[in-house]
Amino acid sequence: MNNFQETLNRREFLQKSTLASAGVLASASVFASGTSAKRKVAMVGTGHRGTSMWGVAVVKEFSDVIEFVGLCDINPGRAETARKMLNVTCPLFTDFEKMMRETKPDILIVTTVDATHDQFIIKGMEMGADIVTEKPMTTDEGKCQAILDAERRTGKKVTVTFNYRYSPHRQKLYELLREGAIGKVTSVDFHWYLDTSHGADYFRRWHRLEEKSGSLWVHKASHHFDLLNWWLESEPESVYAQGALEHYGKNGTIRGTNCRSCAHKAECKFYFDVTKDKRLTALYVDNEKYDGYHRDGCVFKEDINIYDKMAATIHYANGVNVSYSLTTYSPYEGYRIAFNGTKGRLEAWVKESGKMTREPYDELMLSKNFGEVEYIKIPQAEGHGGGDARLRDKIFRNPNAADTFRQSAGSRDGAMAILVGIGARKSMKTGQPVKIADLTDLKPVAVKA
């Protein structure tokens, strides 16, 4: 999810080293090993997401049970910056397989550009590591199938970090649905709003290119599709989608290469001064000399080929129909969701940031047919609604703890989340619905085991 390999040719990177055929470890997962020794952790991709969510925070919270043994990034300056941020002494690498051979990590954290996840996940497993990967697991159905095949072949484990599952208010929605609070769920209305700060930022970075991010159908919406799959405890069967690029990219009347060098700073409402953020400056601006990557790219660059408005109809194997939309230039940030059931309706309007007043709690509304309306207030917490810390704790501190709310996500979960987005992307281009079962060898089930 960071800027690893922005300018790197994928084939050249893979040719830097050859796979060590004898490097495969035993099939038992280190996540359930029960050993008292510290687990060895390596990371590939040392940008903002990797160094924050999976770097500084992990070192701070779990140094008694894990140790970083290697950091890898094609940008050597950024790797060195990451090491300083993490305050660790492990070696740095620009050659991924060299890192794997020399450090032999138990766990490999993958936080690279989305389109490269597959190569590191697969080779990481083949060289003996269990995988913790940022979402999306990968960006197309061929890469998805290759990951599934490699996991089966090696006996290693892929964990996809769907932190949204762990936030308290989303967990409460899951509990109420499992309790049958609204009877049998029949349909869902789900609409996500990205504001002109967060939403625009995807169009500044490498995410603006479908070949790197899979488009926001995959990079961003896979979060949302995973929530639906988890909440409904079913799997998507088909998707039909529409969308367009109508606000950013070629639609702009002014543009430049990046904000710092732009002649339109005074008049552009999307002007972003990256140098005001010390962290982003240290990771990206100070290391542009190595790869030429601009963290403050113009949101109106003409090479932008992802969509900024999207809508989809998703049909689930259990009969539930979902109406979904994503808007990337809203005046506020958040989402609205409503579950319609045979006995009532469960809904929420979650305000994450922006111009709306942010209360210290998230509120759910439970309406019963022929009954009262109940308002349920859930205290807010930092880090994606309180999910980040809970997810890290499950992965690194308590991997064997009971998964009461089925929040842990593996490769099948990762696959089903991205396959909705991949199917939506295909549907937009063909004008036809896409069956999820036609994309990989996974066949959607009505009720998840």
Coordinates of C-alpha atoms in Angstrom, one line a residue:
M1 CA 0.0 0.0 0.0
N2 CA 3.0 2.4 -0.1
N3 CA 5.1 3.5 -3.0
F4 CA 7.5 0.6 -3.3
Q5 CA 8.4 0.0 -7.0
E6 CA 6.7 3.1 -8.4
T7 CA 9.4 3.2 -11.1
L8 CA 10.7 -0.3 -10.9
N9 CA 10.2 -2.7 -13.8
R10 CA 8.6 -5.8 -12.2
R11 CA 10.5 -8.3 -14.4
E12 CA 13.9 -6.6 -13.6
F13 CA 13.1 -6.8 -9.9
L14 CA 12.2 -10.5 -10.0
Q15 CA 15.4 -11.3 -12.0
K16 CA 17.6 -9.9 -9.2
S17 CA 17.7 -13.3 -7.5
T18 CA 16.5 -16.8 -8.0
L19 CA 14.2 -18.8 -5.8
A20 CA 15.9 -21.0 -3.3
S21 CA 14.2 -24.3 -3.8
A22 CA 15.4 -25.7 -0.5
G23 CA 14.2 -22.8 1.5
V24 CA 10.7 -24.0 2.4
L25 CA 10.1 -24.5 6.1
A26 CA 7.7 -26.9 7.9
S27 CA 4.0 -26.3 7.2
A28 CA 3.0 -25.5 10.7
S29 CA 2.1 -21.8 11.0
V30 CA 4.2 -19.6 13.2
F31 CA 0.9 -17.8 14.1
A32 CA 0.0 -20.8 16.1
S33 CA 3.4 -22.1 17.1
G34 CA 3.1 -21.5 20.8
T35 CA 6.9 -20.9 21.0
S36 CA 8.3 -18.5 23.6
A37 CA 11.1 -17.3 21.3
K38 CA 10.6 -14.0 19.5
R39 CA 9.2 -14.4 16.1
K40 CA 11.4 -12.9 13.3
V41 CA 9.6 -10.3 11.1
A42 CA 10.6 -8.8 7.8
M43 CA 8.8 -6.1 5.8
V44 CA 8.8 -5.4 2.1
G45 CA 7.6 -1.9 1.2
T46 CA 8.6 0.9 3.7
G47 CA 6.3 3.7 2.8
H48 CA 3.8 5.5 5.0
R49 CA 1.4 2.6 5.7
G50 CA 4.2 0.1 6.3
T51 CA 6.2 2.2 8.6
S52 CA 3.2 3.4 10.7
M53 CA 0.6 0.7 11.0
W54 CA 3.0 -2.2 10.7
G55 CA 6.3 -0.6 11.7
V56 CA 6.4 2.0 14.5
A57 CA 3.3 0.7 16.2
V58 CA 4.4 -3.0 16.0
V59 CA 7.8 -2.2 17.5
K60 CA 6.2 -0.2 20.3
E61 CA 3.5 -2.7 21.2
F62 CA 5.2 -6.1 20.6
S63 CA 9.0 -5.9 20.9
D64 CA 8.8 -8.5 23.6
V65 CA 7.5 -11.1 21.2
I66 CA 8.8 -10.1 17.8
E67 CA 11.9 -8.6 16.3
F68 CA 12.5 -7.0 12.9
V69 CA 15.2 -8.8 11.0
G70 CA 15.0 -7.0 7.7
L71 CA 13.5 -4.1 5.8
C72 CA 13.3 -4.1 2.0
D73 CA 12.4 -1.3 -0.5
I74 CA 13.5 -0.5 -4.0
N75 CA 14.2 3.0 -2.7
P76 CA 17.2 2.7 -0.4
G77 CA 16.7 6.2 1.0
R78 CA 13.2 5.4 2.1
A79 CA 14.3 2.1 3.6
E80 CA 17.0 3.9 5.7
T81 CA 14.4 6.5 6.8
A82 CA 12.1 3.7 7.8
R83 CA 14.7 2.0 9.9
K84 CA 15.3 5.3 11.8
M85 CA 11.5 5.7 12.3
L86 CA 11.2 2.2 13.7
N87 CA 14.3 2.7 15.8
V88 CA 15.6 -0.8 14.9
T89 CA 19.0 -2.0 13.8
C90 CA 18.1 -4.7 11.3
P91 CA 19.8 -4.8 7.8
L92 CA 18.3 -3.1 4.8
F93 CA 17.8 -4.6 1.4
T94 CA 16.8 -3.6 -2.1
D95 CA 16.9 -7.3 -3.2
F96 CA 13.9 -9.1 -1.8
E97 CA 15.0 -12.7 -2.2
K98 CA 18.4 -11.8 -0.7
M99 CA 16.6 -10.5 2.4
M100 CA 14.5 -13.7 2.6
R101 CA 17.6 -16.0 2.3
E102 CA 19.7 -14.1 4.8
T103 CA 17.2 -13.3 7.5
K104 CA 14.8 -16.3 7.2
P105 CA 11.8 -14.5 8.7
D106 CA 8.9 -16.3 10.3
I107 CA 6.5 -13.6 9.2
L108 CA 6.7 -11.4 6.1
I109 CA 4.7 -8.2 6.1
V110 CA 3.8 -7.1 2.6
T111 CA 3.0 -3.4 2.2
T112 CA 4.1 -2.6 -1.4
V113 CA 2.2 -1.2 -4.3
D114 CA -1.0 -3.3 -4.7
A115 CA -0.1 -4.8 -8.1
T116 CA 3.1 -6.3 -6.7
H117 CA 1.6 -8.0 -3.6
D118 CA 1.3 -11.3 -5.4
Q119 CA 5.0 -11.7 -6.2
F120 CA 6.1 -11.1 -2.6
I121 CA 3.3 -13.1 -1.0
I122 CA 4.0 -16.1 -3.3
K123 CA 7.8 -16.0 -3.0
G124 CA 7.6 -15.2 0.7
M125 CA 5.6 -18.4 1.3
E126 CA 7.9 -20.4 -1.0
M127 CA 10.9 -19.2 1.0
G128 CA 9.4 -20.2 4.3
A129 CA 7.4 -17.3 5.8
D130 CA 3.8 -16.8 6.8
I131 CA 2.3 -13.7 5.3
V132 CA 0.7 -10.6 6.7
T133 CA -0.5 -8.5 3.7
E134 CA -2.2 -5.2 3.5
K135 CA -5.4 -5.1 1.6
P136 CA -6.1 -5.6 -1.3
M137 CA -4.5 -9.0 -1.4
T138 CA -3.8 -8.4 -5.1
T139 CA -5.4 -6.7 -8.1
D140 CA -6.6 -9.2 -10.7
E141 CA -8.0 -12.7 -10.8
G142 CA -4.9 -14.4 -12.3
K143 CA -2.7 -13.1 -9.5
C144 CA -5.4 -14.1 -7.0
Q145 CA -5.5 -17.6 -8.2
A146 CA -1.7 -17.8 -8.1
I147 CA -1.7 -16.8 -4.4
L148 CA -4.4 -19.4 -3.6
D149 CA -2.4 -22.1 -5.4
A150 CA 0.9 -21.1 -3.6
E151 CA -0.8 -21.2 -0.2
R152 CA -2.1 -24.7 -0.9
R153 CA 1.2 -25.8 -2.2
T154 CA 3.4 -24.5 0.5
G155 CA 1.2 -25.0 3.6
K156 CA 2.0 -21.5 4.7
K157 CA -0.6 -19.0 5.8
V158 CA -1.8 -15.7 4.4
T159 CA -3.5 -13.2 6.7
V160 CA -5.2 -10.2 5.1
T161 CA -5.3 -7.1 7.4
F162 CA -9.0 -6.1 7.2
N163 CA -8.8 -3.8 10.2
Y164 CA -12.3 -2.4 9.7
R165 CA -13.7 -5.7 11.0
Y166 CA -12.2 -4.9 14.4
S167 CA -13.8 -1.5 15.1
P168 CA -16.3 -1.6 17.9
H169 CA -19.3 -0.2 16.0
R170 CA -18.8 -2.6 13.1
Q171 CA -18.5 -5.5 15.5
K172 CA -21.8 -4.4 17.1
L173 CA -23.5 -4.5 13.7
Y174 CA -22.2 -8.0 13.3
E175 CA -23.5 -9.1 16.7
L176 CA -27.0 -7.6 16.1
L177 CA -27.3 -9.3 12.7
R178 CA -26.2 -12.7 14.2
E179 CA -28.7 -12.3 17.0
G180 CA -31.5 -11.9 14.4
A181 CA -32.4 -8.4 15.5
I182 CA -34.0 -7.7 12.1
G183 CA -34.9 -11.2 11.2
K184 CA -33.6 -12.5 7.9
V185 CA -31.6 -9.9 6.0
T186 CA -32.9 -9.4 2.5
S187 CA -31.1 -6.3 1.1
V188 CA -28.4 -3.8 2.0
D189 CA -27.9 -0.1 1.1
F190 CA -24.2 0.8 1.4
H191 CA -22.9 4.2 0.3
W192 CA -19.3 5.4 1.0
Y193 CA -18.2 9.0 0.8
L194 CA -14.6 10.2 0.5
D195 CA -14.0 13.9 1.0
T196 CA -12.1 16.4 -1.0
S197 CA -9.0 15.8 1.2
H198 CA -8.8 12.0 1.6
G199 CA -10.6 11.2 -1.7
A200 CA -8.4 13.5 -3.7
D201 CA -5.2 12.0 -2.2
Y202 CA -5.8 8.8 -4.1
F203 CA -5.4 10.8 -7.3
R204 CA -2.1 12.3 -6.3
R205 CA -0.4 9.0 -5.7
W206 CA 0.4 5.8 -7.6
H207 CA -3.2 4.7 -6.8
R208 CA -4.3 6.9 -9.7
L209 CA -3.2 4.2 -12.1
E210 CA -5.3 1.1 -12.6
E211 CA -2.3 -1.0 -13.4
K212 CA -0.9 -0.3 -9.9
S213 CA -3.9 -0.2 -7.7
G214 CA -6.5 -2.2 -9.6
S215 CA -8.6 1.1 -9.4
L216 CA -10.5 2.1 -6.3
W217 CA -12.9 -0.8 -7.0
V218 CA -10.1 -2.9 -5.7
H219 CA -7.8 -0.7 -3.6
K220 CA -10.5 1.1 -1.5
A221 CA -13.7 -0.8 -2.1
S222 CA -12.2 -4.2 -1.1
H223 CA -12.5 -2.9 2.5
H224 CA -16.2 -2.3 2.0
F225 CA -16.8 -5.6 0.2
D226 CA -15.1 -7.5 2.9
L227 CA -17.3 -5.9 5.5
L228 CA -20.4 -6.9 3.5
N229 CA -19.1 -10.5 3.2
W230 CA -18.3 -10.6 6.9
W231 CA -21.5 -9.0 8.1
L232 CA -23.7 -11.2 5.9
E233 CA -21.6 -14.4 6.5
S234 CA -22.2 -15.2 2.9
E235 CA -20.2 -14.8 -0.4
P236 CA -20.9 -12.7 -3.5
E237 CA -22.3 -14.5 -6.5
S238 CA -22.4 -11.8 -9.1
V239 CA -21.9 -8.1 -9.6
Y240 CA -23.0 -5.5 -12.1
A241 CA -21.4 -2.0 -12.1
Q242 CA -21.2 1.4 -13.6
G243 CA -18.8 4.3 -13.0
A244 CA -16.8 7.1 -14.6
L245 CA -13.9 9.5 -14.2
E246 CA -15.7 12.9 -14.2
H247 CA -14.0 15.1 -11.6
Y248 CA -10.3 14.5 -11.4
G249 CA -7.7 13.7 -14.1
K250 CA -8.5 14.9 -17.6
N251 CA -11.5 16.9 -16.3
G252 CA -9.3 19.6 -14.7
T253 CA -8.8 22.9 -16.5
I254 CA -5.4 23.5 -14.8
R255 CA -2.7 21.0 -14.0
G256 CA 1.0 20.5 -13.3
T257 CA 3.4 17.7 -12.5
N258 CA 3.2 18.1 -8.7
C259 CA 2.0 20.7 -6.3
R260 CA 5.4 22.0 -5.2
S261 CA 6.4 22.9 -8.8
C262 CA 2.9 24.0 -10.0
A263 CA 2.2 27.5 -11.3
H264 CA -1.4 27.3 -10.2
K265 CA -0.9 27.0 -6.4
A266 CA -2.9 30.1 -5.6
E267 CA -6.0 29.2 -7.6
C268 CA -6.1 25.4 -7.2
K269 CA -8.4 24.2 -4.4
F270 CA -6.6 20.9 -4.3
Y271 CA -3.2 22.4 -3.7
F272 CA -1.3 20.2 -1.2
D273 CA 1.8 21.3 0.6
V274 CA 3.5 18.0 1.5
T275 CA 6.3 19.8 3.2
K276 CA 4.0 20.7 6.1
D277 CA 3.9 17.0 7.0
K278 CA 7.3 16.1 8.5
R279 CA 6.7 12.3 8.1
L280 CA 5.7 12.4 4.5
T281 CA 8.6 14.8 3.8
A282 CA 11.1 12.4 5.4
L283 CA 9.7 9.3 3.6
Y284 CA 9.1 10.8 0.1
V285 CA 10.3 14.3 -0.6
D286 CA 13.7 13.6 0.9
N287 CA 14.1 10.4 -1.2
E288 CA 12.7 11.6 -4.6
K289 CA 16.3 11.5 -5.9
Y290 CA 16.3 7.7 -5.9
D291 CA 13.1 7.1 -7.8
G292 CA 11.5 10.4 -8.9
Y293 CA 8.2 9.6 -7.1
H294 CA 6.1 12.6 -6.2
R295 CA 3.9 12.2 -3.2
D296 CA 2.2 15.5 -4.1
G297 CA 1.3 14.6 -7.7
C298 CA -1.4 16.7 -9.5
V299 CA -4.9 15.4 -9.1
F300 CA -5.6 16.5 -12.7
K301 CA -2.7 14.6 -14.3
E302 CA -3.9 13.3 -17.7
D303 CA -2.5 9.8 -17.0
I304 CA -5.1 9.1 -14.3
N305 CA -7.2 6.1 -15.4
I306 CA -9.2 5.1 -12.4
Y307 CA -12.8 6.1 -11.7
D308 CA -13.9 8.7 -9.2
K309 CA -17.6 7.7 -9.0
M310 CA -18.8 4.1 -8.8
A311 CA -22.0 2.2 -8.3
A312 CA -22.7 -1.6 -8.1
T313 CA -25.4 -4.1 -7.6
I314 CA -24.1 -7.2 -5.8
H315 CA -26.1 -10.4 -5.5
Y316 CA -25.1 -12.8 -2.7
A317 CA -25.3 -16.6 -2.7
N318 CA -27.8 -16.4 0.2
G319 CA -30.2 -14.2 -1.8
V320 CA -29.3 -10.8 -0.3
N321 CA -29.1 -7.9 -2.8
V322 CA -26.7 -5.0 -2.1
S323 CA -26.8 -1.5 -3.6
Y324 CA -23.3 0.0 -3.3
S325 CA -21.7 3.3 -4.3
L326 CA -18.4 5.2 -3.7
T327 CA -18.0 8.9 -4.3
T328 CA -14.5 10.5 -4.1
Y329 CA -15.2 14.2 -3.9
S330 CA -17.8 14.6 -1.2
P331 CA -17.7 17.6 1.2
Y332 CA -17.5 15.1 4.1
E333 CA -16.1 11.7 4.9
G334 CA -18.0 8.7 6.1
Y335 CA -20.7 6.2 5.1
R336 CA -24.3 5.2 5.4
I337 CA -25.4 1.6 5.6
A338 CA -28.8 0.0 6.1
F339 CA -29.6 -3.6 6.5
N340 CA -33.3 -4.4 5.6
G341 CA -34.7 -7.5 7.2
T342 CA -38.0 -9.4 7.5
K343 CA -38.4 -8.0 11.1
G344 CA -36.9 -4.5 10.8
R345 CA -34.0 -2.3 9.7
L346 CA -30.6 -1.7 11.1
E347 CA -28.7 1.3 10.0
A348 CA -25.8 3.7 10.7
W349 CA -24.5 7.0 9.4
V350 CA -20.8 7.0 10.4
K351 CA -19.0 10.3 10.1
E352 CA -15.3 9.7 10.0
S353 CA -14.0 13.3 9.3
G354 CA -14.7 16.4 7.4
K355 CA -17.2 19.2 7.8
M356 CA -19.8 17.4 9.8
T357 CA -19.7 17.7 13.6
R358 CA -18.0 14.6 14.9
E359 CA -19.6 13.2 18.0
P360 CA -17.6 11.1 20.5
Y361 CA -19.6 8.0 19.5
D362 CA -21.0 6.2 16.5
E363 CA -24.7 5.7 16.5
L364 CA -26.7 2.7 15.2
M365 CA -30.5 2.8 14.7
L366 CA -32.5 -0.4 15.1
S367 CA -36.1 -0.1 13.9
K368 CA -38.4 -3.1 14.5
N369 CA -41.5 -3.7 12.3
F370 CA -44.5 -2.7 14.4
G371 CA -42.2 -1.8 17.3
E372 CA -40.0 0.9 18.8
V373 CA -36.8 2.5 17.4
E374 CA -33.7 1.9 19.5
Y375 CA -30.6 4.1 19.2
I376 CA -27.3 2.4 20.2
K377 CA -24.3 4.5 20.9
I378 CA -20.8 3.0 20.5
P379 CA -17.8 5.0 21.9
Q380 CA -15.3 6.0 19.2
A381 CA -11.6 5.0 19.3
E382 CA -8.5 6.0 17.4
G383 CA -7.1 4.1 14.4
H384 CA -9.8 3.2 11.9
G385 CA -12.5 3.3 14.5
G386 CA -10.5 1.4 17.0
G387 CA -9.8 -1.5 14.8
D388 CA -6.0 -1.1 14.2
A389 CA -4.7 -1.9 17.7
R390 CA -7.1 -4.8 18.1
L391 CA -6.0 -6.3 14.8
R392 CA -2.3 -6.0 15.6
D393 CA -2.9 -7.6 19.0
K394 CA -4.6 -10.6 17.4
I395 CA -1.8 -11.1 14.9
F396 CA 1.2 -10.6 17.1
R397 CA 0.2 -11.0 20.7
N398 CA -2.7 -13.4 20.8
P399 CA -2.9 -15.4 17.6
N400 CA -4.5 -18.4 19.3
A401 CA -7.2 -16.3 21.1
A402 CA -10.8 -17.3 20.4
D403 CA -12.1 -15.5 17.3
T404 CA -15.6 -15.0 18.7
F405 CA -16.7 -12.6 16.0
R406 CA -14.9 -14.3 13.1
Q407 CA -12.7 -11.2 12.5
S408 CA -9.6 -12.9 11.4
A409 CA -9.3 -12.9 7.6
G410 CA -7.4 -15.4 5.4
S411 CA -6.8 -15.8 1.7
R412 CA -10.4 -16.8 0.9
D413 CA -11.6 -13.7 2.6
G414 CA -9.0 -11.6 0.8
A415 CA -10.0 -13.2 -2.5
M416 CA -13.8 -12.7 -2.1
A417 CA -13.3 -9.0 -1.2
I418 CA -11.2 -8.2 -4.3
L419 CA -13.2 -10.5 -6.7
V420 CA -16.2 -8.2 -6.2
G421 CA -14.1 -5.2 -7.3
I422 CA -12.4 -7.1 -10.1
G423 CA -15.8 -8.2 -11.3
A424 CA -17.2 -4.7 -11.0
R425 CA -14.2 -3.4 -13.1
K426 CA -14.9 -6.0 -15.8
S427 CA -18.6 -5.3 -15.7
M428 CA -18.0 -1.6 -16.4
K429 CA -15.9 -2.4 -19.4
T430 CA -18.3 -5.0 -20.9
G431 CA -21.7 -3.6 -19.7
Q432 CA -22.6 -7.1 -18.5
P433 CA -22.9 -8.7 -15.0
V434 CA -20.0 -10.8 -13.9
K435 CA -20.2 -14.1 -12.1
I436 CA -17.7 -14.4 -9.3
A437 CA -17.3 -18.1 -9.8
D438 CA -15.9 -17.4 -13.3
L439 CA -12.9 -15.6 -12.0
T440 CA -11.0 -18.2 -9.9
D441 CA -11.6 -21.8 -8.7
L442 CA -13.4 -20.5 -5.6
K443 CA -17.1 -21.2 -5.7
P444 CA -19.3 -18.8 -3.6
V445 CA -21.2 -20.4 -0.8
A446 CA -24.5 -19.2 0.7
V447 CA -23.3 -19.6 4.3
K448 CA -19.7 -19.3 5.2
A449 CA -18.3 -22.3 7.0

